[in-house]
Amino acid sequence: MNLQDTLELHVKAAIKALFQSDLESVEFQATRKEFAGDITVVVFPMLRVVKGNPAVIGEQIGQYLLDQVDLVKGFNVVKGFLNIEISDSYYLNFFQAIKEDSKYGFVEQKDDKAIMVEYSSPNTNKPLHLGHVRNVLLGYSVAEILKASGKKVYKTQIINDRGIHICKSMLAYQKFGNNEAPTNDLKGDKLVGNYYVKFDQEYKAEIAELVAQGQSEEEAKKNAPLLLEAQEMLIKWEAGDEDVVALWKKMNQWVYDGFEVTYKNIGVDFDTYYYESNTYLLGKEFVAEGLKTGVFFKKEDGSVWCDLTEDGLDEKIVLRSDGTAVYMTQDIGTAIQRIKDYPDVGGMVYTVGNEQDYHFKVLFLILKKLGFDWAKNLFHLSYGMVDLPSGKMKSREGTVVDADDLIQEMAVTAEEISKELGKLEEYNEEEKQALYKTIGLGALKYYILKVDPKKRILFDPKESIDFQGNTGPFIQYTYARIQSILRKADSNNVAATSPNDQIVLHDKEKQLIKQLELFPEIIQNAAEQHSPALIANYTYELVKEFNSFYQNVSILGADSEVEKSFRVGLSKVVSQTIKNAFQVLGIQVPERM
């Protein structure tokens, strides 16, 4: 039981004893810096059950707690706020309980029901870009946070491996490819992406030619020979044409191999994959079922719809008049298929950009109307776009920021800044390169994950690699500094022994322990809110507290061996907590820097 829960029981007991009233809950807040105290009880909400002057009521509760509760060592009342001082022994006992726990903050899996987290879900006509990077980092981190909070998790993606956009890159390769194949210098996803751009260039040239011949731009866009050929190729693919399917398989495999390299570089993984080519026909049987039960209705042209107007939405098509599926049909079928494949899944998280907010509202509502109990546990992890100082990205025109190039650029930027600061002079070249990648990737991940997912991000690589302020490298540097202290302590035979009652906590030590105490709750809140930003910003606050402690309190030069050992132990727990927090963000911490 944490401090707040313990105090809540005692405050309720005080209200019962002093005023013969029952209090439903107690409101706490952090004590303001200018007042003595560690935690503050807000008296005003109690006036619903206790009549009187809030300052007087605060005095009475404070005196009761001081007399009856060992962990309370003092109090003061400012208007309707009761500031409580907690005894050092409470903090020392708490520290004692966590100091050997390498998984402090994490909860062992306690749920039978699993959560499936979907992220990445790219198209197979181009490489991963900066937009995918935010998606992948968010999805992976949320999956790790859910695991740390005690949930069983499956990580998945649905790969959009069919459709007209795939046929465009296939057709361009067929026409202009000259049997080009991936090489060490040109990954398969990049090669295929080049032909997607090539298609767009040639298509635009055809449109211009048709317009010059007198067609309107709209007519020209529909009549361009290349587009008609791509549409014909899609029909052949759906009919199972051997040559088209063979080319499709070959080019998709190139893309998958390229994706795997990127995922490995960025440090994310998946437990299971779904492919649109296997799922695009799913969902039709449930539309037929929903027609019988009245969830869907048929219009005169034979198309099938769901009427969501009573739910504040509109009518949504689920089957075209020619009987073909739309994306919604597919998503209904895929969700149901996943539960069939993994019967222990009781909920799903979809990591998809905020332009799809409406789509997911409709999808979740339709699944509820179809009577699936797990549909109440579906969550759209909606996120804003990532912009660069230079502006927006467009895949067709080849102006996107490629994920691999970005990772490489981050390592180069880390190298430049590290050289300027002269931080890595003792390292050999191999160690330096590995560290530049750790710093660069850490900077990228932290910069993206520290922002609330719903907010749009303007990503500035230089600003993200700063060894001061709320950045990944600043936190990594603090972690490495603590490792250096621990190595010195080890070489001086300073063991992190248990604190005893002789220790009087310095205010900076107490503040640090108070910050550590918040970590398990932060993990749970981040899991509940699907927000890595809570973990990132908590870690920054912890690091700021440690640096303040480090500047104000001598660790290895402490007055007594007991104090020295305690401070070494405290530093060790802080570094482990930084490591645990960064682990769920997918960020590595270097032992030296």
Short mmCIF file of N, CA, C and O in Angstrom, two decimals, residues 58 63-64 78 151 155 194 238 247 288 384 498 572 575 588:
data_model
loop_
_atom_site.label_atom_id
_atom_site.label_comp_id
_atom_site.label_asym_id
_atom_site.label_seq_id
_atom_site.Cartn_x
_atom_site.Cartn_y
_atom_site.Cartn_z
N GLY A 58 -9.02 21.21 9.57
CA GLY A 58 -7.67 20.78 9.20
C GLY A 58 -6.79 20.60 10.43
O GLY A 58 -6.05 19.61 10.55
N GLN A 63 -3.89 17.15 14.20
CA GLN A 63 -3.53 16.76 15.57
C GLN A 63 -3.83 15.27 15.81
O GLN A 63 -3.04 14.56 16.42
N TYR A 64 -4.98 14.81 15.30
CA TYR A 64 -5.36 13.40 15.43
C TYR A 64 -4.29 12.51 14.78
O TYR A 64 -3.84 11.52 15.38
N VAL A 78 -2.77 25.65 6.08
CA VAL A 78 -2.83 26.94 5.39
C VAL A 78 -4.23 27.01 4.77
O VAL A 78 -4.55 26.27 3.84
N LYS A 151 -0.23 -6.88 -17.92
CA LYS A 151 -1.10 -7.45 -18.96
C LYS A 151 -0.31 -8.41 -19.86
O LYS A 151 0.88 -8.23 -20.09
N LYS A 155 1.80 -8.39 -30.02
CA LYS A 155 2.07 -7.26 -30.93
C LYS A 155 1.81 -7.75 -32.36
O LYS A 155 2.33 -8.80 -32.74
N ASN A 194 10.86 3.24 -55.37
CA ASN A 194 11.33 4.02 -56.53
C ASN A 194 10.38 3.87 -57.72
O ASN A 194 10.13 4.81 -58.47
N GLU A 238 -6.75 -10.38 -58.77
CA GLU A 238 -7.91 -10.93 -58.04
C GLU A 238 -8.40 -12.23 -58.69
O GLU A 238 -8.97 -13.07 -58.01
N LEU A 247 4.83 -12.00 -59.86
CA LEU A 247 5.51 -10.71 -59.71
C LEU A 247 5.16 -10.07 -58.37
O LEU A 247 6.03 -9.52 -57.68
N ALA A 288 -23.70 -10.61 -43.89
CA ALA A 288 -24.89 -11.43 -44.17
C ALA A 288 -25.65 -11.72 -42.87
O ALA A 288 -26.88 -11.63 -42.80
N GLY A 384 -1.10 12.43 -33.82
CA GLY A 384 -0.94 13.51 -34.79
C GLY A 384 0.23 13.25 -35.72
O GLY A 384 1.09 12.41 -35.45
N SER A 498 22.19 -1.65 3.99
CA SER A 498 20.87 -1.16 4.41
C SER A 498 21.03 0.07 5.28
O SER A 498 21.92 0.14 6.12
N LYS A 572 21.97 3.85 -7.05
CA LYS A 572 21.79 2.59 -7.80
C LYS A 572 20.31 2.37 -8.15
O LYS A 572 19.97 2.00 -9.28
N SER A 575 19.23 4.70 -10.92
CA SER A 575 19.70 4.29 -12.25
C SER A 575 18.88 3.10 -12.76
O SER A 575 18.55 3.04 -13.95
N GLN A 588 17.67 2.41 -25.21
CA GLN A 588 18.80 1.82 -24.49
C GLN A 588 19.52 2.87 -23.66
O GLN A 588 19.49 4.06 -23.99
#
